[in-house]
Coordinates of C-alpha atoms in Angstrom, one line a residue:
X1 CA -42.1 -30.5 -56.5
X2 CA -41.2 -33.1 -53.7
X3 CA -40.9 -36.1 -56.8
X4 CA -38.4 -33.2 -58.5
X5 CA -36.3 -32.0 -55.7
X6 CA -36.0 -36.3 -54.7
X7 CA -34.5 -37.0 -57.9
X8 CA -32.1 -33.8 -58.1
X9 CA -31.1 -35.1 -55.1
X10 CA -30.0 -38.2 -56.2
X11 CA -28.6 -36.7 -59.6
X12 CA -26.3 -34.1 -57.3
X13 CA -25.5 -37.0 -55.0
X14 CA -24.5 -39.5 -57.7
X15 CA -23.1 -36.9 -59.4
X16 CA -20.6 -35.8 -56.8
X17 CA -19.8 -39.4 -55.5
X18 CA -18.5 -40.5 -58.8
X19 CA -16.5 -37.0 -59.2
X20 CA -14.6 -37.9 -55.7
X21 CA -14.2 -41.5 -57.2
X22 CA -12.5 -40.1 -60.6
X23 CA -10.6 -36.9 -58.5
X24 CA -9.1 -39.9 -56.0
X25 CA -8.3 -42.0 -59.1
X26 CA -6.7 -39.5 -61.0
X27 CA -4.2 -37.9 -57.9
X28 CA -3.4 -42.0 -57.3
X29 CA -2.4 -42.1 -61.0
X30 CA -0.3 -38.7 -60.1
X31 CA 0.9 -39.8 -57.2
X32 CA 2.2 -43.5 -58.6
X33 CA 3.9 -41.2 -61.5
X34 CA 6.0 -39.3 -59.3
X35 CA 6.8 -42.0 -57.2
X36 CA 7.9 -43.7 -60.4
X37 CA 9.8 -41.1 -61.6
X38 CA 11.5 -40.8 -57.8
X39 CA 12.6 -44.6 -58.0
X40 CA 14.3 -43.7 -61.4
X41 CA 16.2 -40.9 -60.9
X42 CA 17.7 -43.0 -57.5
X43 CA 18.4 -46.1 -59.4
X44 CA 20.2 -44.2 -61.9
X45 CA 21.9 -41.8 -59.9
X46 CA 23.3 -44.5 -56.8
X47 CA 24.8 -46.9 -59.3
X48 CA 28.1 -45.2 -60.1
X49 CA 28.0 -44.2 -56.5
X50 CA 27.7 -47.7 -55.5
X51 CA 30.7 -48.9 -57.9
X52 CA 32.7 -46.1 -56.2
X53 CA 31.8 -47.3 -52.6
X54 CA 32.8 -50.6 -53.4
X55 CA 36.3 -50.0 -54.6
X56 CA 37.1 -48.0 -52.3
X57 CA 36.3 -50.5 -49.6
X58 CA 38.3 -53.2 -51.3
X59 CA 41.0 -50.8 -51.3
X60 CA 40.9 -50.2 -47.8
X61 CA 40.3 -54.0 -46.8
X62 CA 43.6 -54.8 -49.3
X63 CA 45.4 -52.2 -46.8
X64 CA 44.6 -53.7 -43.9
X65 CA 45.7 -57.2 -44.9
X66 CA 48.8 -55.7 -46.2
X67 CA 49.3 -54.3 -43.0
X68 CA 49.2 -57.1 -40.8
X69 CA 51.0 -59.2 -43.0
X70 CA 54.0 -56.0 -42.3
X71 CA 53.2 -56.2 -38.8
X72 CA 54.1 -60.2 -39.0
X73 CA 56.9 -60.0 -40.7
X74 CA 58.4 -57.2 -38.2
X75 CA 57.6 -59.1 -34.7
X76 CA 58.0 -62.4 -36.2
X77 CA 61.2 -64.6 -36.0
X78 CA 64.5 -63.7 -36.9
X79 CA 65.1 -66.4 -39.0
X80 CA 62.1 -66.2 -40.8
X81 CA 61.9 -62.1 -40.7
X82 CA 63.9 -61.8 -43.6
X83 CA 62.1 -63.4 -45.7
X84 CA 58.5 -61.8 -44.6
X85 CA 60.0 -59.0 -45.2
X86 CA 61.1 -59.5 -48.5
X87 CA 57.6 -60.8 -49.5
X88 CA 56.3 -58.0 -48.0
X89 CA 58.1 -55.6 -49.9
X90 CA 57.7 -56.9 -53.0
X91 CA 53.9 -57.1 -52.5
X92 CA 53.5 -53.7 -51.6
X93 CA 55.4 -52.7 -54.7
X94 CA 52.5 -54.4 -56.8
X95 CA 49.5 -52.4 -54.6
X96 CA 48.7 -49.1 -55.5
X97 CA 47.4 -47.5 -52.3
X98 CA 47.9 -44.4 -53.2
X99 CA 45.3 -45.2 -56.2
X100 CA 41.3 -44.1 -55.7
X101 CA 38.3 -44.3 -57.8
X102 CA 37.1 -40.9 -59.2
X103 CA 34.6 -39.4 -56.5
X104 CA 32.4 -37.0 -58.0
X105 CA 31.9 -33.6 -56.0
X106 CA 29.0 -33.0 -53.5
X107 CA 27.4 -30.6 -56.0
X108 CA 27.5 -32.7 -58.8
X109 CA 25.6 -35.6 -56.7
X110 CA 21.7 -35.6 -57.1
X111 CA 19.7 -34.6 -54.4
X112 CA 16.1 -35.1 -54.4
X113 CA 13.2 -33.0 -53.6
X114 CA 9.6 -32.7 -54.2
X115 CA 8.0 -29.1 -55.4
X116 CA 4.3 -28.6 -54.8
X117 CA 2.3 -25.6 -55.8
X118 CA -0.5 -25.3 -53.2
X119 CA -2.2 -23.1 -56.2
X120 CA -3.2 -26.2 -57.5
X121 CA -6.1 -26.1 -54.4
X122 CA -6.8 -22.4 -55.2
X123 CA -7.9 -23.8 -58.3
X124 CA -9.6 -26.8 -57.4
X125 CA -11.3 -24.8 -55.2
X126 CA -12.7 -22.3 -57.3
X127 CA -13.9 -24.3 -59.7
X128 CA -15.6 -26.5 -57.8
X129 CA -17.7 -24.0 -56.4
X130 CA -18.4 -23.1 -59.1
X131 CA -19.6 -26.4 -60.4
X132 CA -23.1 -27.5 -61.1
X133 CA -26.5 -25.5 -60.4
X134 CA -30.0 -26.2 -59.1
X135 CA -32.5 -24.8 -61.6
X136 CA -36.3 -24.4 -60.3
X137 CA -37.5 -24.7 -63.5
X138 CA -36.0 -25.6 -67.4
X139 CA -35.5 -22.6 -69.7
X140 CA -37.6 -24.3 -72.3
X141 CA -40.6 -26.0 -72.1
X142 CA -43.0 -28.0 -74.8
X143 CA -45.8 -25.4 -75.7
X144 CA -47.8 -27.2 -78.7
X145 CA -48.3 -31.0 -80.2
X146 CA -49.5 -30.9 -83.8
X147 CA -51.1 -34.2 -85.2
X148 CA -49.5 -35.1 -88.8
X149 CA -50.4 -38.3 -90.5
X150 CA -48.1 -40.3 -89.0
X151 CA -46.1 -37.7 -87.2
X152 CA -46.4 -35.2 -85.0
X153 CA -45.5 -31.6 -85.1
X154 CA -43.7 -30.8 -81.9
X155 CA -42.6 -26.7 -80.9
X156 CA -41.3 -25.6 -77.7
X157 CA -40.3 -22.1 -76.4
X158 CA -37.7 -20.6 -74.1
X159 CA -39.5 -19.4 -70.6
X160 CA -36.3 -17.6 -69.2
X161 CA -35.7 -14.2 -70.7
X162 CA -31.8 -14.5 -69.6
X163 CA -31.4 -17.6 -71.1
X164 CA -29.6 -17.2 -74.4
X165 CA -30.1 -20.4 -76.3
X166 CA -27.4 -21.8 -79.5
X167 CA -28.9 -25.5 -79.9
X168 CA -32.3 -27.0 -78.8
X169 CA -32.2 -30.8 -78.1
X170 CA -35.9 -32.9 -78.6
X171 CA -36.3 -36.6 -77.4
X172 CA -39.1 -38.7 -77.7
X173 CA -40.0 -42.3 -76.4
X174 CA -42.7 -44.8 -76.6
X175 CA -45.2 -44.9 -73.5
X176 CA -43.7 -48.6 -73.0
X177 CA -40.2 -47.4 -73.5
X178 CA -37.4 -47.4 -70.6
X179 CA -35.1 -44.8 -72.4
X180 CA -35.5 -41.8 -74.5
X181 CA -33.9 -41.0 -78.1
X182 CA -32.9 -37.9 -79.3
X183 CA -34.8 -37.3 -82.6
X184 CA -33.3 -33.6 -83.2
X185 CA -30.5 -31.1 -82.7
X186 CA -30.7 -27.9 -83.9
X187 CA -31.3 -23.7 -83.9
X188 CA -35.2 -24.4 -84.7
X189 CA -38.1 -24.3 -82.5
X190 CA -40.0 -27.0 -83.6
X191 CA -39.4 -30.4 -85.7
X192 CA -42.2 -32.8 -87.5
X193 CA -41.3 -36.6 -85.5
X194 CA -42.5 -39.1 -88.3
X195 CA -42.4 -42.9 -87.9
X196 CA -45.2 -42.1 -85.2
X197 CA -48.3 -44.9 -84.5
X198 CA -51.2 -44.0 -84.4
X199 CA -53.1 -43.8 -81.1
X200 CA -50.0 -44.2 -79.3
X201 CA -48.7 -42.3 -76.6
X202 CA -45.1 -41.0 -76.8
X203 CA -43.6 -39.4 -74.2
X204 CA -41.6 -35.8 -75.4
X205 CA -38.7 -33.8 -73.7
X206 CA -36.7 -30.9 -74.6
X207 CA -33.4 -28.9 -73.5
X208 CA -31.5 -26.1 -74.7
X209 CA -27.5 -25.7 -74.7
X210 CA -26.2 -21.8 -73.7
X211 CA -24.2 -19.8 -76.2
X212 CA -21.2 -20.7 -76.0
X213 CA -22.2 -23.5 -73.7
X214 CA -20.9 -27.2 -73.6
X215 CA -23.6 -28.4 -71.4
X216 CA -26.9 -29.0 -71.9
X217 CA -29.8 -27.7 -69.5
X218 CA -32.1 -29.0 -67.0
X219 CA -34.9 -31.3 -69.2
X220 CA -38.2 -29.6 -69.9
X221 CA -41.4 -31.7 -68.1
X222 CA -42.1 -34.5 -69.9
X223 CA -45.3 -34.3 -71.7
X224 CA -47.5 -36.7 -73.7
X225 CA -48.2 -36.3 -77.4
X226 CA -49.8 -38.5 -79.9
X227 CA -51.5 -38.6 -83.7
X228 CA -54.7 -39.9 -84.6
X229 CA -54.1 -40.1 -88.4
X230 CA -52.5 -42.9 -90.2
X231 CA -49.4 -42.6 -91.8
X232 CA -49.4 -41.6 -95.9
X233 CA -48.9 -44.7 -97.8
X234 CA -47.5 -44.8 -101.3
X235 CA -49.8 -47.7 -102.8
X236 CA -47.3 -50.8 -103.6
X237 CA -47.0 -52.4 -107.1
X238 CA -46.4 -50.2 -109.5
X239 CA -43.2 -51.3 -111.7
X240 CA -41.4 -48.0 -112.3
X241 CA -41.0 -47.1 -108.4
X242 CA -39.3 -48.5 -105.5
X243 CA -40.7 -47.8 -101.7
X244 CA -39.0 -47.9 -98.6
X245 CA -39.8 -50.7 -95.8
X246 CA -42.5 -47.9 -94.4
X247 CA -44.0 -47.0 -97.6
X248 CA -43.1 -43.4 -97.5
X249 CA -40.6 -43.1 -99.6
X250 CA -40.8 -43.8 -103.1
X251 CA -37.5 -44.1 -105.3
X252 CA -37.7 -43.8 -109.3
X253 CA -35.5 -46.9 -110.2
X254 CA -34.0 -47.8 -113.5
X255 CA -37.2 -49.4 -115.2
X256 CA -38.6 -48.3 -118.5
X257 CA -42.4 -48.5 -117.0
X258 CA -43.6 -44.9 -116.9
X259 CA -47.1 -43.8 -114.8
X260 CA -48.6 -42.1 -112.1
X261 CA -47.6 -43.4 -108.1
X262 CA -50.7 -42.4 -106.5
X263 CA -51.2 -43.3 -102.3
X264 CA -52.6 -46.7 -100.8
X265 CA -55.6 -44.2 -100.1
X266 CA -57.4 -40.9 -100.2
X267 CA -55.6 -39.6 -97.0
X268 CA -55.2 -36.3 -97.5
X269 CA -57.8 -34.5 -95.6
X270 CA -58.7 -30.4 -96.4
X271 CA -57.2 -28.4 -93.4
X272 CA -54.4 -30.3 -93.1
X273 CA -50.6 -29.8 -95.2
X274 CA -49.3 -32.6 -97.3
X275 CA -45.6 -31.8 -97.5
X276 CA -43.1 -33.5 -100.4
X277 CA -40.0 -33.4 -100.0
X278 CA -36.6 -34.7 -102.0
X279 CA -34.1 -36.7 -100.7
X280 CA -31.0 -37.6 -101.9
X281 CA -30.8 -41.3 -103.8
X282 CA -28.0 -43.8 -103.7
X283 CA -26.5 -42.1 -106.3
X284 CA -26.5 -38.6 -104.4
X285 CA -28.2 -36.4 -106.7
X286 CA -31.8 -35.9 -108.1
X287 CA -32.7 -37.3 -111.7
X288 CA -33.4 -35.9 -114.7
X289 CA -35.9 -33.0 -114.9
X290 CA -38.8 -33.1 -117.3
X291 CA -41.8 -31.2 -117.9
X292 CA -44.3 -34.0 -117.4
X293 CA -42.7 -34.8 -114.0
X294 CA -45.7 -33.8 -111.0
X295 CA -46.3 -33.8 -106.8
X296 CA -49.5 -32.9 -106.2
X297 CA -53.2 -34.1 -105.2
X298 CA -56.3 -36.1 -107.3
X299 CA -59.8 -36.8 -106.7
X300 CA -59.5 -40.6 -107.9
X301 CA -56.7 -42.7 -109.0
X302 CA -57.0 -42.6 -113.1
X303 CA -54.8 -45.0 -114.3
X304 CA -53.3 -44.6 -118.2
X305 CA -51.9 -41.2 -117.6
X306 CA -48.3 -40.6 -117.0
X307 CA -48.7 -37.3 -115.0
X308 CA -51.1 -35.7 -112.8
X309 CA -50.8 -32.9 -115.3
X310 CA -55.0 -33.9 -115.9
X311 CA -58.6 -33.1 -115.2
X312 CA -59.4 -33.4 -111.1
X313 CA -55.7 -32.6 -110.3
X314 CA -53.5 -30.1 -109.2
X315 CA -49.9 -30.3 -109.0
X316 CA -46.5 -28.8 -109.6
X317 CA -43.6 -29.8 -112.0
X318 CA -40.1 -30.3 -111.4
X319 CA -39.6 -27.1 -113.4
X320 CA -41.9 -25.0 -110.8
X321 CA -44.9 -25.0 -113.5
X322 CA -47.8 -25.4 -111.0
X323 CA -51.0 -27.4 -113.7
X324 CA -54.5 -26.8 -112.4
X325 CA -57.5 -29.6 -114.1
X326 CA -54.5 -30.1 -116.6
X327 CA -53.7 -26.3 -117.2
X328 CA -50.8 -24.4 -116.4
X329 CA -51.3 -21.4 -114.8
X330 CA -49.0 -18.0 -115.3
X331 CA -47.5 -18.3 -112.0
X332 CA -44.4 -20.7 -111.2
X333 CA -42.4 -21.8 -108.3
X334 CA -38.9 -22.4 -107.9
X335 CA -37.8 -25.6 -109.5
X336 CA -38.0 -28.6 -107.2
X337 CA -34.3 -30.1 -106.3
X338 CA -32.4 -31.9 -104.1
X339 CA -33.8 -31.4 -100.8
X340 CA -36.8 -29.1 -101.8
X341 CA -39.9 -29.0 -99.8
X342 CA -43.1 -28.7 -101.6
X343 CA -46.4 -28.5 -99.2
X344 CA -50.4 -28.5 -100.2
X345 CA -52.6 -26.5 -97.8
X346 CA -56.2 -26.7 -99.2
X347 CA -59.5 -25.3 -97.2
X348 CA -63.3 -25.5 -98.2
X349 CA -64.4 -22.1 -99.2
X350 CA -67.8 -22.9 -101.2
X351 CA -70.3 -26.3 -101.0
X352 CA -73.3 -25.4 -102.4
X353 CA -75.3 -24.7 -105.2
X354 CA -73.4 -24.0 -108.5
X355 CA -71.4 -20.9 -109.6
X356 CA -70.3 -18.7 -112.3
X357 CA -67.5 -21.1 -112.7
X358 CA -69.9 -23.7 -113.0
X359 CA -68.8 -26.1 -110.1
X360 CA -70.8 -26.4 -106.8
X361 CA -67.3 -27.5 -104.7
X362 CA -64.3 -24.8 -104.7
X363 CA -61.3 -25.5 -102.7
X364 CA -58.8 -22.7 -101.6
X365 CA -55.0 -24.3 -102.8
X366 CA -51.8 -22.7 -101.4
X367 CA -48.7 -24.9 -103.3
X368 CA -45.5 -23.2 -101.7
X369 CA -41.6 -24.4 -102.6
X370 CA -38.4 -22.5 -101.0
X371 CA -39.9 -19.8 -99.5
X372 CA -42.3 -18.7 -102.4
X373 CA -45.9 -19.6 -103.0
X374 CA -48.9 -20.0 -105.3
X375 CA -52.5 -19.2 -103.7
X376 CA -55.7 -20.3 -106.1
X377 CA -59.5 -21.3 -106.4
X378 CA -59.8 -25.0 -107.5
X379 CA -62.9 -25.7 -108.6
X380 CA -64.9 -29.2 -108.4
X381 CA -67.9 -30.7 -109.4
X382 CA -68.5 -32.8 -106.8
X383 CA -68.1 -32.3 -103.0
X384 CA -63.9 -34.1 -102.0
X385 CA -62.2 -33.4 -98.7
X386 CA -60.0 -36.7 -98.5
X387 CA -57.9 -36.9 -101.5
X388 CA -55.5 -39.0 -103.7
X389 CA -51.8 -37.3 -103.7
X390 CA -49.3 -38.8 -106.2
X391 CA -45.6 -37.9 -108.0
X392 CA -44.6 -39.0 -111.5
X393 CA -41.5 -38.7 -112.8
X394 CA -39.8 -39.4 -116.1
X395 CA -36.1 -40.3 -115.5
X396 CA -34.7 -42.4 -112.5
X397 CA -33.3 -40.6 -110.0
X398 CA -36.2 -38.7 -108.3
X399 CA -36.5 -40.1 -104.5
X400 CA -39.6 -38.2 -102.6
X401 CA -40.5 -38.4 -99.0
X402 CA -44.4 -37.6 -97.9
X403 CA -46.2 -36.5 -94.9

């Protein structure tokens, strides 16, 4: 509590001292505006003024010197008083002093004024108390960790019954990480994080933004996750498929080399879910469709076979036809796509002595694609809980993610 209620009060302190440094900045930027604006109007507005003034005072200083040259040539001497006076004459005939510059009326000049609506603090005021909240605890918190080969299975819940959430925001770091990352945005409640190493701690983090909300809440507690299993590897090598720089992803390319992809090693363990999924390709769309195509799981790696549509196999086609030991049975799935999800569940049921069937091993399979699924005994001669999984397909195109 005391190491939470420390660090709000540096968040609300920081928080605040960089709000007065932006509020100051923004009414100095007003206030250099209208100052601006002030200085323009003047400039504009005295210049004609200015012109005016300035006639007028010539005219008046003309005046004066014609009238002390007048007041010369009247008290000056008689023989040279005629003459003044001529010259004077004739130079007042040349002045117009009845002549003035245009001087527009009082009403007509601009008078400046400032006009400040003190509503402008009502306002302020309001909204800033209104601004910001202490929380004693985060609407949502992390409730579960789920280990995934290479991944982890992350779900949080919300904890306050008035909190209407819209979006949930996840972030995740490395133990030795300074910073978090957000790894997902969304209306769901939980998100697989792949790219995970094993036997590493990562730290994990989650908020929630209100309906109709801009900001995001308070962070959840922090809590430490991690995953035990290695990633799933697609095995490298194999001409007719292209793999990303993890080995997870395995692209169909262009060559003519046709066979089965299978993993780097029997990592699929019973009780867990190997999920498949399509992603779009450079070229933005799926390939070709073909019955032959298959996802699904293997005892061994058999190599000569250009589908997993075989003995000690069980997979599903890119036409939903889901092949059991190299049968198809009478149930289908939806056709795989772009984007399609296609997970393997499997659970021991029976290791023992033989049965009807004539096996002594039976798995329980659930195969399930857009919301619709297939449930089955698979039977086995020989006791397997790690398995092969592998993908064939026919025609370039086809780009599948597994984990």
């Amino acid at each position: 509590i005391r190491e939470s209620a420390a660090l709000t009060r540096d968040v609300l302190e920081q928080h605040f001292s960089d709000l007065k440094g932006t509020l100051k900045k923004l009414l100095d930027e007003r206030l250099m505006s209208l100052l601006q604006e002030v200085d323009a109007i003047e400039q504009e507005s005295i210049k004609p003024l200015d012109e005016c003034q300035k006639l007028i005072e010539h005219g008046v200083s003309t005046a004066d010197d014609l009238l002390r040259e007048g007041e010369s040539a009247v008290h000056g001497d008689v023989g040279q008083q005629n003459e003044k006076l001529c010259n004077f004459t004739k130079k007042a005939l040349h002045i117009q002093l009845d002549s003035l510059p245009e001087v527009p009326p009082l009403v007509d000049v601009p008078c400046l004024s400032a006009q400040l609506d003190d509503c402008l603090l009502t306002i302020l005021k309001n909204q800033i108390f209104q601004h910001g909240t202490v929380a004693s605890r985060p609407p949502v918190q992390l409730e579960e960790f789920v280990e995934k080969p290479g991944g982890i299975l992350v779900r949080w819940c919300k904890v306050d019954d008035d909190f209407i959430p819209q979006d949930y925001r996840l972030q995740y770091r490395k133990s030795t990480a300074s910073h978090f990352e957000d790894v997902y945005v969304g209306s769901e409640t939980e998100f697989i994080v792949l790219h995970i190493d094993p036997n590493v701690d990562y730290q994990f983090r989650v908020c929630a933004r209100g309906d109709g909300r801009q900001e995001w809440s308070p962070w959840s507690i922090p809590q430490i996750g991690r995953t035990t299993l290695v990633p799933h590897e697609w095995t490298t090598g194999l001409e007719g498929y292209s793999l990303s720089s993890r080995r997870n992803i395995a692209l169909r390319n262009d060559s003519q080399s046709c066979g089965v992809l299978y993993s780097k090693a029997p990592t699929y363990v019973c009780g867990q879910t190997l999920t498949f999924r399509q992603v779009l390709s450079g070229i933005e769309t799926v390939g070709q469709p073909d019955r032959r195509d298959s996802l699904g799981v293997c005892v061994e790696q058999q190599n000569g076979y250009d589908s997993l549509q075989r003995d000690k196999a069980v997979c599903i086609s890119t036409n939903g036809a889901v092949f059991v030991n190299g049968k198809e049975m009478t149930n289908q799935l939806p056709a795989v796509t772009s984007g399609s999800t296609v997970t393997f569940d499997m659970e021991v049921v029976q290791l023992g002595p033989s049965s009807n069937e004539g096996g002594n091993f039976k798995l329980r399979v659930t195969i399930s694609s857009n919301n619709r699924e297939v449930v089955f005994d698979w039977v086995l001669d020989q006791c397997c809980v790690s398995l092969y999984f592998g993908c064939s397909f026919s025609y370039p195109g086809w780009k599948v993610l597994v984990f």
